[in-house]
Amino acid sequence: MIVIGFGTGGIKSNVSPMVAEQYGRYRPFVRKLKNGTEVVVDRELTVQSIFNWFYWAINVGGLSAIATTELESNVDFWAAYLLPTLMCFFCLVAFVLGRKKYVIVKPNGSIIVKSYRVIVAGIHNYRKAKAENCLVMDEEGKPVGWMDYAKPSVSQDVSHDWTDKFVDELRTAVRSCKIFCAYPFFWLGYNQISNNLISQAGQMNTGSVPNDIMQNIDPLCIIILIPIFDRLIFPAFRRMGLELRPITRITIGFVFSALAMAYSAIIQHVIYTKGPYFDAAGDGDNGFNDISAGIQVPAYVLVALSEIFASVTGLEYAYKRAPESMKSIVMSVFLFTNAGGSILGFCFNSISANPHLVKNFAIISGLMGGVTVIFFFLFKHYDNREAQELKNNLVYGKEGDAVSALTSEN
């Protein structure tokens, strides 16, 4: 497990920024469509589309769980582990063979230590200036932020090995990471599909299908829904002037997550009211209750919708709002929230079994609902800030790039 953690941690924090970096255009450009309309291709929207399809590809790979489950059931565990091992080998070969065609951003070394020193210097210099009553004012006559005191131009300390630009980039990264504080609760709900929802399926009649196959409904839904949202729904909203900006999309995703858990609680209640095992179905040698596992499908659809709005947008936001020198570290912070969700899951161990599963799903739904409200009111102004940068209605071009009638570069 430790080796897997190191491997996935290293890959996930770098692969998604690298995928987005393959799109080399950084400034808007004019394109004439087949109908003669001239539009401006917008990088921001193109990156959003890239992350949609990147997440789509992830879930295509996630369908391998169907094959590994069947191999484990009909052959043995070694066969189930052999399949992903071979896939990793072929991926590595393909990656190495194509290395000369990739856009590679040169590494700048670790910025963690430098960031720590900037924060310490900012706090120290700010406290010193406050104690001496010599706070620095900006052009509007307002006191500058505490992090500004780490800037060489403010502190007049030429010994610093960082620039004013680096301090500004660090502040941007910290501001971007604030929204990630809500994600552990989102992952808490999402992680139910790999544990309690599997157990729930085992308490119902799944026919000849193993209950742990049910979780693959989630990637199947994502594979179907992402092209619909990317090519039809999101562009339709833009044409109507109803741009769904990041905070709005994340909020909608959180709402779907809360609804998924609420629906799961209702299903669990219905299971407990059915015989022959009632609230002891699946325990020990007990079988399943007289109810079809098909009623679980809407829960997975809701989870898939929550991912399209919250998880994909989180990846996109971590990339787009991070400074060039900090994209991997900001992406790492976003992915680290998944660990927070797992830690929160330990708090629910005592009610993650019969006859308490209704409480488990209901409490998670309530938590997610409360977090959603708080999140939206705390960060909705982030969307307003972005709206000032991208003011015009957006449309999509025939060649796959996201475009706008007129827009400004972020």
CSV table of C-alpha atoms in Angstrom, one decimal:
chain,number,residue,atom,x,y,z
A,1,MET,CA,0.0,0.0,0.0
A,2,ILE,CA,2.9,2.4,0.8
A,3,VAL,CA,4.5,1.7,-2.6
A,4,ILE,CA,1.1,2.3,-4.4
A,5,GLY,CA,0.8,5.5,-2.4
A,6,PHE,CA,4.2,6.8,-3.5
A,7,GLY,CA,3.5,5.8,-7.1
A,8,THR,CA,0.0,7.3,-7.5
A,9,GLY,CA,1.1,10.4,-5.5
A,10,GLY,CA,4.0,11.0,-7.9
A,11,ILE,CA,1.9,10.3,-11.1
A,12,LYS,CA,-1.4,12.1,-10.2
A,13,SER,CA,0.2,15.4,-9.2
A,14,ASN,CA,2.2,15.7,-12.4
A,15,VAL,CA,0.2,13.9,-15.2
A,16,SER,CA,-2.8,16.2,-15.2
A,17,PRO,CA,-0.7,19.5,-15.4
A,18,MET,CA,1.4,17.8,-18.1
A,19,VAL,CA,-1.7,16.9,-20.1
A,20,ALA,CA,-2.9,20.5,-20.1
A,21,GLU,CA,0.5,21.8,-21.0
A,22,GLN,CA,0.4,19.9,-24.3
A,23,TYR,CA,-2.0,22.6,-25.5
A,24,GLY,CA,0.6,25.2,-26.4
A,25,ARG,CA,-1.5,28.3,-27.2
A,26,TYR,CA,-1.4,30.9,-24.5
A,27,ARG,CA,-3.2,33.8,-26.2
A,28,PRO,CA,-6.6,34.0,-27.9
A,29,PHE,CA,-6.7,33.8,-31.6
A,30,VAL,CA,-9.3,34.3,-34.3
A,31,ARG,CA,-10.8,31.4,-36.1
A,32,LYS,CA,-13.4,31.5,-38.9
A,33,LEU,CA,-16.0,28.8,-38.7
A,34,LYS,CA,-17.5,27.0,-41.7
A,35,ASN,CA,-20.6,29.2,-41.6
A,36,GLY,CA,-18.3,32.3,-41.9
A,37,THR,CA,-18.6,33.4,-38.3
A,38,GLU,CA,-15.4,34.7,-36.8
A,39,VAL,CA,-14.8,33.6,-33.2
A,40,VAL,CA,-11.9,33.9,-30.7
A,41,VAL,CA,-10.5,30.7,-29.4
A,42,ASP,CA,-10.2,30.9,-25.6
A,43,ARG,CA,-7.5,29.0,-23.8
A,44,GLU,CA,-9.4,28.9,-20.5
A,45,LEU,CA,-12.3,27.1,-22.1
A,46,THR,CA,-10.0,24.8,-24.1
A,47,VAL,CA,-8.3,23.8,-20.8
A,48,GLN,CA,-11.7,23.1,-19.2
A,49,SER,CA,-12.5,20.8,-22.1
A,50,ILE,CA,-9.1,19.1,-21.9
A,51,PHE,CA,-9.7,18.2,-18.2
A,52,ASN,CA,-13.2,16.9,-19.1
A,53,TRP,CA,-11.7,14.5,-21.6
A,54,PHE,CA,-8.8,13.6,-19.3
A,55,TYR,CA,-11.3,12.6,-16.6
A,56,TRP,CA,-13.2,10.7,-19.3
A,57,ALA,CA,-10.0,8.7,-20.1
A,58,ILE,CA,-9.4,8.0,-16.4
A,59,ASN,CA,-12.9,6.4,-16.1
A,60,VAL,CA,-12.4,4.3,-19.3
A,61,GLY,CA,-9.4,2.8,-17.5
A,62,GLY,CA,-11.5,2.5,-14.4
A,63,LEU,CA,-13.7,0.0,-16.2
A,64,SER,CA,-10.9,-2.5,-15.9
A,65,ALA,CA,-12.3,-3.2,-12.5
A,66,ILE,CA,-15.0,-5.3,-14.3
A,67,ALA,CA,-12.3,-7.5,-15.8
A,68,THR,CA,-10.2,-7.7,-12.6
A,69,THR,CA,-13.3,-8.7,-10.6
A,70,GLU,CA,-14.1,-11.5,-13.1
A,71,LEU,CA,-10.5,-12.7,-13.1
A,72,GLU,CA,-10.4,-12.8,-9.3
A,73,SER,CA,-13.7,-14.7,-9.2
A,74,ASN,CA,-13.1,-17.2,-12.1
A,75,VAL,CA,-9.3,-17.5,-12.1
A,76,ASP,CA,-7.4,-16.2,-9.0
A,77,PHE,CA,-6.0,-13.1,-7.5
A,78,TRP,CA,-2.7,-13.4,-9.4
A,79,ALA,CA,-4.6,-13.0,-12.7
A,80,ALA,CA,-6.4,-9.9,-11.3
A,81,TYR,CA,-3.1,-8.3,-10.4
A,82,LEU,CA,-1.4,-9.3,-13.6
A,83,LEU,CA,-3.8,-7.4,-15.8
A,84,PRO,CA,-3.1,-3.9,-14.4
A,85,THR,CA,0.6,-4.8,-14.2
A,86,LEU,CA,0.7,-5.5,-17.9
A,87,MET,CA,-1.2,-2.3,-18.6
A,88,CYS,CA,1.3,-0.2,-16.6
A,89,PHE,CA,4.1,-1.8,-18.6
A,90,PHE,CA,2.5,-1.0,-22.0
A,91,CYS,CA,1.8,2.6,-20.8
A,92,LEU,CA,5.4,3.1,-19.7
A,93,VAL,CA,6.6,1.9,-23.1
A,94,ALA,CA,4.2,4.2,-25.0
A,95,PHE,CA,5.2,7.1,-22.7
A,96,VAL,CA,8.9,6.6,-23.4
A,97,LEU,CA,8.5,6.1,-27.1
A,98,GLY,CA,6.6,9.4,-27.4
A,99,ARG,CA,8.8,11.4,-25.1
A,100,LYS,CA,10.3,13.6,-27.9
A,101,LYS,CA,6.8,14.8,-28.9
A,102,TYR,CA,5.7,16.1,-25.5
A,103,VAL,CA,5.8,19.7,-24.4
A,104,ILE,CA,8.1,19.5,-21.4
A,105,VAL,CA,8.3,22.3,-18.8
A,106,LYS,CA,11.7,22.3,-17.2
A,107,PRO,CA,11.6,21.7,-13.4
A,108,ASN,CA,12.6,24.6,-11.2
A,109,GLY,CA,13.5,22.6,-8.1
A,110,SER,CA,11.5,22.3,-5.0
A,111,ILE,CA,9.7,25.5,-3.9
A,112,ILE,CA,8.4,24.1,-0.6
A,113,VAL,CA,11.4,25.4,1.5
A,114,LYS,CA,11.4,28.7,-0.3
A,115,SER,CA,7.7,29.1,0.2
A,116,TYR,CA,8.1,28.4,3.9
A,117,ARG,CA,10.8,31.0,4.2
A,118,VAL,CA,8.7,33.6,2.4
A,119,ILE,CA,5.8,33.0,4.8
A,120,VAL,CA,8.1,33.2,7.8
A,121,ALA,CA,9.7,36.4,6.5
A,122,GLY,CA,6.3,37.9,5.7
A,123,ILE,CA,5.0,37.3,9.2
A,124,HIS,CA,8.2,38.4,10.9
A,125,ASN,CA,8.5,41.6,8.9
A,126,TYR,CA,4.8,42.4,9.2
A,127,ARG,CA,4.9,42.0,13.0
A,128,LYS,CA,8.0,44.2,13.2
A,129,ALA,CA,6.5,46.9,11.1
A,130,LYS,CA,3.3,46.9,13.1
A,131,ALA,CA,5.2,47.1,16.4
A,132,GLU,CA,7.2,50.1,15.1
A,133,ASN,CA,4.0,51.7,13.6
A,134,CYS,CA,5.4,51.9,10.1
A,135,LEU,CA,3.0,49.8,8.1
A,136,VAL,CA,3.3,50.1,4.3
A,137,MET,CA,0.4,51.5,2.3
A,138,ASP,CA,-0.6,50.6,-1.2
A,139,GLU,CA,-1.6,53.1,-4.0
A,140,GLU,CA,-5.1,53.5,-2.5
A,141,GLY,CA,-3.8,54.3,0.9
A,142,LYS,CA,-4.7,50.9,2.4
A,143,PRO,CA,-2.2,48.7,4.4
A,144,VAL,CA,-0.7,46.0,2.2
A,145,GLY,CA,-1.1,42.3,3.1
A,146,TRP,CA,1.3,40.6,5.5
A,147,MET,CA,2.8,38.5,2.7
A,148,ASP,CA,3.8,41.7,0.9
A,149,TYR,CA,6.3,42.3,3.7
A,150,ALA,CA,8.3,39.3,2.3
A,151,LYS,CA,8.9,41.2,-1.0
A,152,PRO,CA,12.5,42.5,-1.4
A,153,SER,CA,11.1,45.8,-2.7
A,154,VAL,CA,9.1,46.2,0.6
A,155,SER,CA,11.5,44.8,3.2
A,156,GLN,CA,14.6,46.3,1.4
A,157,ASP,CA,16.4,43.1,2.2
A,158,VAL,CA,18.6,42.2,-0.8
A,159,SER,CA,19.7,38.9,0.8
A,160,HIS,CA,16.5,37.2,-0.2
A,161,ASP,CA,16.8,34.6,-3.0
A,162,TRP,CA,13.2,35.3,-4.2
A,163,THR,CA,11.6,38.0,-6.1
A,164,ASP,CA,8.4,40.1,-5.7
A,165,LYS,CA,6.9,38.0,-8.5
A,166,PHE,CA,7.4,34.8,-6.5
A,167,VAL,CA,5.7,36.3,-3.5
A,168,ASP,CA,2.7,37.3,-5.7
A,169,GLU,CA,2.6,33.8,-7.2
A,170,LEU,CA,2.7,32.2,-3.7
A,171,ARG,CA,-0.2,34.4,-2.6
A,172,THR,CA,-2.2,33.3,-5.7
A,173,ALA,CA,-1.5,29.7,-4.9
A,174,VAL,CA,-2.6,30.0,-1.3
A,175,ARG,CA,-5.8,31.8,-2.3
A,176,SER,CA,-6.5,29.0,-4.8
A,177,CYS,CA,-5.9,26.3,-2.2
A,178,LYS,CA,-8.6,27.8,0.1
A,179,ILE,CA,-11.4,26.3,-1.8
A,180,PHE,CA,-9.9,22.8,-1.4
A,181,CYS,CA,-10.8,22.8,2.3
A,182,ALA,CA,-14.3,21.6,1.5
A,183,TYR,CA,-13.2,18.7,-0.7
A,184,PRO,CA,-12.5,16.1,2.1
A,185,PHE,CA,-16.3,16.1,2.8
A,186,PHE,CA,-16.9,15.5,-0.9
A,187,TRP,CA,-14.5,12.6,-1.0
A,188,LEU,CA,-16.1,11.2,2.1
A,189,GLY,CA,-19.3,10.8,0.1
A,190,TYR,CA,-17.5,9.7,-3.0
A,191,ASN,CA,-15.6,6.9,-1.2
A,192,GLN,CA,-18.9,5.3,-0.2
A,193,ILE,CA,-19.1,3.8,-3.7
A,194,SER,CA,-16.1,1.6,-2.9
A,195,ASN,CA,-17.2,0.4,0.5
A,196,ASN,CA,-20.7,0.9,1.9
A,197,LEU,CA,-22.5,1.0,-1.4
A,198,ILE,CA,-20.9,-2.3,-2.3
A,199,SER,CA,-22.1,-3.7,1.0
A,200,GLN,CA,-25.5,-2.3,0.3
A,201,ALA,CA,-25.7,-4.0,-3.1
A,202,GLY,CA,-24.8,-7.3,-1.3
A,203,GLN,CA,-28.0,-6.9,0.7
A,204,MET,CA,-30.1,-6.9,-2.4
A,205,ASN,CA,-30.7,-9.3,-5.3
A,206,THR,CA,-28.0,-8.7,-7.9
A,207,GLY,CA,-28.9,-11.8,-10.0
A,208,SER,CA,-25.8,-13.5,-11.4
A,209,VAL,CA,-23.7,-10.3,-11.1
A,210,PRO,CA,-21.3,-10.0,-8.2
A,211,ASN,CA,-22.2,-7.1,-5.9
A,212,ASP,CA,-18.8,-5.4,-6.3
A,213,ILE,CA,-19.5,-5.0,-10.0
A,214,MET,CA,-22.2,-2.5,-9.2
A,215,GLN,CA,-19.6,0.3,-8.6
A,216,ASN,CA,-18.7,0.2,-12.3
A,217,ILE,CA,-22.0,2.0,-13.0
A,218,ASP,CA,-20.2,5.1,-11.9
A,219,PRO,CA,-17.4,5.2,-14.6
A,220,LEU,CA,-20.0,4.0,-17.2
A,221,CYS,CA,-22.2,7.0,-16.4
A,222,ILE,CA,-19.2,9.3,-16.6
A,223,ILE,CA,-18.1,7.9,-19.9
A,224,ILE,CA,-21.6,8.6,-21.3
A,225,LEU,CA,-22.2,12.0,-19.6
A,226,ILE,CA,-18.9,13.8,-20.1
A,227,PRO,CA,-19.3,14.1,-23.9
A,228,ILE,CA,-22.9,15.2,-23.5
A,229,PHE,CA,-21.9,18.0,-21.0
A,230,ASP,CA,-18.7,19.0,-22.9
A,231,ARG,CA,-20.3,19.2,-26.3
A,232,LEU,CA,-23.9,20.0,-25.6
A,233,ILE,CA,-24.9,21.2,-22.2
A,234,PHE,CA,-22.0,23.5,-21.2
A,235,PRO,CA,-21.9,25.2,-24.6
A,236,ALA,CA,-25.7,25.6,-24.5
A,237,PHE,CA,-25.4,27.4,-21.2
A,238,ARG,CA,-22.7,29.7,-22.7
A,239,ARG,CA,-24.8,30.6,-25.7
A,240,MET,CA,-27.6,31.6,-23.3
A,241,GLY,CA,-25.2,33.8,-21.4
A,242,LEU,CA,-25.4,31.5,-18.3
A,243,GLU,CA,-21.7,30.6,-17.9
A,244,LEU,CA,-21.1,28.1,-15.1
A,245,ARG,CA,-17.9,29.3,-13.6
A,246,PRO,CA,-15.7,27.1,-11.3
A,247,ILE,CA,-17.3,27.9,-7.9
A,248,THR,CA,-20.8,27.5,-9.3
A,249,ARG,CA,-19.9,24.1,-10.9
A,250,ILE,CA,-18.2,22.9,-7.7
A,251,THR,CA,-21.3,23.9,-5.7
A,252,ILE,CA,-23.6,22.0,-8.1
A,253,GLY,CA,-21.3,19.0,-7.8
A,254,PHE,CA,-21.5,19.1,-4.0
A,255,VAL,CA,-25.3,19.3,-4.2
A,256,PHE,CA,-25.4,16.1,-6.4
A,257,SER,CA,-23.1,14.4,-3.8
A,258,ALA,CA,-25.5,15.3,-1.0
A,259,LEU,CA,-28.4,14.0,-3.0
A,260,ALA,CA,-26.6,10.8,-3.8
A,261,MET,CA,-26.1,10.1,-0.1
A,262,ALA,CA,-29.7,11.1,0.7
A,263,TYR,CA,-30.9,8.7,-1.9
A,264,SER,CA,-28.6,5.9,-0.6
A,265,ALA,CA,-30.1,6.5,2.9
A,266,ILE,CA,-33.6,6.0,1.5
A,267,ILE,CA,-32.6,2.8,-0.3
A,268,GLN,CA,-31.0,1.5,2.9
A,269,HIS,CA,-34.2,2.2,4.8
A,270,VAL,CA,-36.2,0.3,2.2
A,271,ILE,CA,-33.8,-2.6,2.4
A,272,TYR,CA,-34.3,-2.8,6.2
A,273,THR,CA,-38.1,-2.9,5.7
A,274,LYS,CA,-37.9,-6.0,3.4
A,275,GLY,CA,-37.5,-9.6,4.4
A,276,PRO,CA,-36.5,-12.2,4.9
A,277,TYR,CA,-33.4,-10.7,6.8
A,278,PHE,CA,-34.5,-7.1,7.3
A,279,ASP,CA,-31.7,-5.1,9.0
A,280,ALA,CA,-29.4,-8.2,9.1
A,281,ALA,CA,-29.2,-8.9,5.4
A,282,GLY,CA,-25.7,-9.8,4.3
A,283,ASP,CA,-24.5,-10.5,7.9
A,284,GLY,CA,-22.7,-13.8,8.5
A,285,ASP,CA,-24.4,-16.5,6.5
A,286,ASN,CA,-27.5,-14.4,5.8
A,287,GLY,CA,-28.5,-13.8,2.3
A,288,PHE,CA,-30.1,-10.8,0.6
A,289,ASN,CA,-33.5,-9.2,1.1
A,290,ASP,CA,-36.3,-9.4,-1.5
A,291,ILE,CA,-35.4,-6.3,-3.4
A,292,SER,CA,-33.6,-5.6,-6.7
A,293,ALA,CA,-30.2,-4.0,-6.7
A,294,GLY,CA,-31.4,-2.0,-9.7
A,295,ILE,CA,-32.8,0.7,-7.5
A,296,GLN,CA,-29.2,1.6,-6.6
A,297,VAL,CA,-28.5,2.9,-10.2
A,298,PRO,CA,-29.7,6.5,-9.5
A,299,ALA,CA,-27.3,6.8,-6.6
A,300,TYR,CA,-24.4,6.0,-9.0
A,301,VAL,CA,-25.7,8.4,-11.6
A,302,LEU,CA,-25.8,11.2,-9.0
A,303,VAL,CA,-22.3,10.4,-7.9
A,304,ALA,CA,-21.1,10.5,-11.5
A,305,LEU,CA,-22.8,13.9,-11.9
A,306,SER,CA,-21.1,15.2,-8.7
A,307,GLU,CA,-17.7,14.1,-10.1
A,308,ILE,CA,-18.3,15.9,-13.5
A,309,PHE,CA,-19.1,19.1,-11.7
A,310,ALA,CA,-16.8,19.0,-8.6
A,311,SER,CA,-13.9,16.6,-9.2
A,312,VAL,CA,-13.2,17.6,-12.8
A,313,THR,CA,-13.5,21.3,-11.9
A,314,GLY,CA,-11.2,20.8,-9.0
A,315,LEU,CA,-8.5,19.5,-11.3
A,316,GLU,CA,-9.1,22.3,-13.7
A,317,TYR,CA,-9.0,25.0,-11.0
A,318,ALA,CA,-5.9,23.6,-9.4
A,319,TYR,CA,-4.2,23.9,-12.8
A,320,LYS,CA,-5.6,27.2,-14.1
A,321,ARG,CA,-5.3,29.2,-10.9
A,322,ALA,CA,-1.8,28.0,-9.9
A,323,PRO,CA,1.2,30.0,-11.0
A,324,GLU,CA,3.4,28.4,-13.6
A,325,SER,CA,6.1,27.5,-11.0
A,326,MET,CA,3.6,25.9,-8.6
A,327,LYS,CA,1.2,23.9,-10.7
A,328,SER,CA,2.3,20.5,-9.4
A,329,ILE,CA,2.4,21.6,-5.8
A,330,VAL,CA,-1.1,23.1,-6.0
A,331,MET,CA,-2.4,19.9,-7.7
A,332,SER,CA,-0.8,17.9,-4.9
A,333,VAL,CA,-2.7,19.9,-2.4
A,334,PHE,CA,-5.9,19.2,-4.2
A,335,LEU,CA,-5.2,15.5,-4.4
A,336,PHE,CA,-4.2,15.5,-0.8
A,337,THR,CA,-7.8,16.3,0.1
A,338,ASN,CA,-8.7,12.8,-0.9
A,339,ALA,CA,-6.7,11.6,2.0
A,340,GLY,CA,-8.7,13.9,4.2
A,341,GLY,CA,-11.9,12.2,3.0
A,342,SER,CA,-10.4,8.8,3.9
A,343,ILE,CA,-9.5,10.1,7.4
A,344,LEU,CA,-13.1,11.4,7.9
A,345,GLY,CA,-14.3,7.9,6.8
A,346,PHE,CA,-12.6,6.4,9.9
A,347,CYS,CA,-15.0,8.5,12.0
A,348,PHE,CA,-17.9,6.6,10.5
A,349,ASN,CA,-16.6,3.1,11.2
A,350,SER,CA,-18.9,2.5,14.1
A,351,ILE,CA,-22.0,3.2,11.9
A,352,SER,CA,-20.8,1.6,8.7
A,353,ALA,CA,-22.5,-1.7,9.3
A,354,ASN,CA,-26.0,-3.1,9.9
A,355,PRO,CA,-28.3,-1.8,11.4
A,356,HIS,CA,-26.8,1.7,11.3
A,357,LEU,CA,-26.2,2.3,7.6
A,358,VAL,CA,-29.2,4.6,7.3
A,359,LYS,CA,-27.6,6.9,9.8
A,360,ASN,CA,-24.2,6.6,8.0
A,361,PHE,CA,-25.6,7.8,4.6
A,362,ALA,CA,-28.0,10.4,6.2
A,363,ILE,CA,-25.2,12.0,8.3
A,364,ILE,CA,-22.9,12.2,5.3
A,365,SER,CA,-25.7,13.8,3.2
A,366,GLY,CA,-26.4,16.3,5.9
A,367,LEU,CA,-22.7,17.2,6.3
A,368,MET,CA,-22.3,17.6,2.6
A,369,GLY,CA,-25.4,19.8,2.4
A,370,GLY,CA,-24.1,22.1,5.2
A,371,VAL,CA,-20.6,22.3,3.7
A,372,THR,CA,-22.1,23.2,0.3
A,373,VAL,CA,-24.0,26.2,1.7
A,374,ILE,CA,-20.9,27.4,3.6
A,375,PHE,CA,-18.7,26.9,0.6
A,376,PHE,CA,-20.8,28.8,-1.8
A,377,PHE,CA,-21.2,31.9,0.5
A,378,LEU,CA,-17.5,31.9,1.3
A,379,PHE,CA,-16.2,31.7,-2.3
A,380,LYS,CA,-18.9,32.8,-4.6
A,381,HIS,CA,-17.0,36.1,-5.1
A,382,TYR,CA,-14.3,34.1,-6.8
A,383,ASP,CA,-16.7,33.6,-9.7
A,384,ASN,CA,-17.3,37.3,-9.8
A,385,ARG,CA,-13.6,38.0,-10.0
A,386,GLU,CA,-13.3,35.6,-13.0
A,387,ALA,CA,-16.3,37.1,-14.7
A,388,GLN,CA,-14.4,40.4,-14.8
A,389,GLU,CA,-11.8,38.7,-16.9
A,390,LEU,CA,-14.1,36.8,-19.2
A,391,LYS,CA,-17.2,38.9,-19.8
A,392,ASN,CA,-18.6,37.7,-23.1
A,393,ASN,CA,-20.8,34.7,-24.1
A,394,LEU,CA,-18.9,31.6,-25.2
A,395,VAL,CA,-19.5,29.2,-28.1
A,396,TYR,CA,-17.7,26.1,-29.4
A,397,GLY,CA,-15.9,25.7,-32.7
A,398,LYS,CA,-16.2,22.8,-35.0
A,399,GLU,CA,-12.6,21.7,-34.6
A,400,GLY,CA,-12.9,21.0,-30.9
A,401,ASP,CA,-11.4,24.1,-29.3
A,402,ALA,CA,-13.5,26.1,-26.9
A,403,VAL,CA,-14.1,29.5,-28.4
A,404,SER,CA,-15.8,32.9,-27.6
A,405,ALA,CA,-17.1,35.8,-29.6
A,406,LEU,CA,-14.7,38.1,-27.7
A,407,THR,CA,-12.8,37.5,-24.5
A,408,SER,CA,-9.7,38.5,-22.6
A,409,GLU,CA,-6.8,36.3,-21.6
A,410,ASN,CA,-6.7,35.4,-17.9
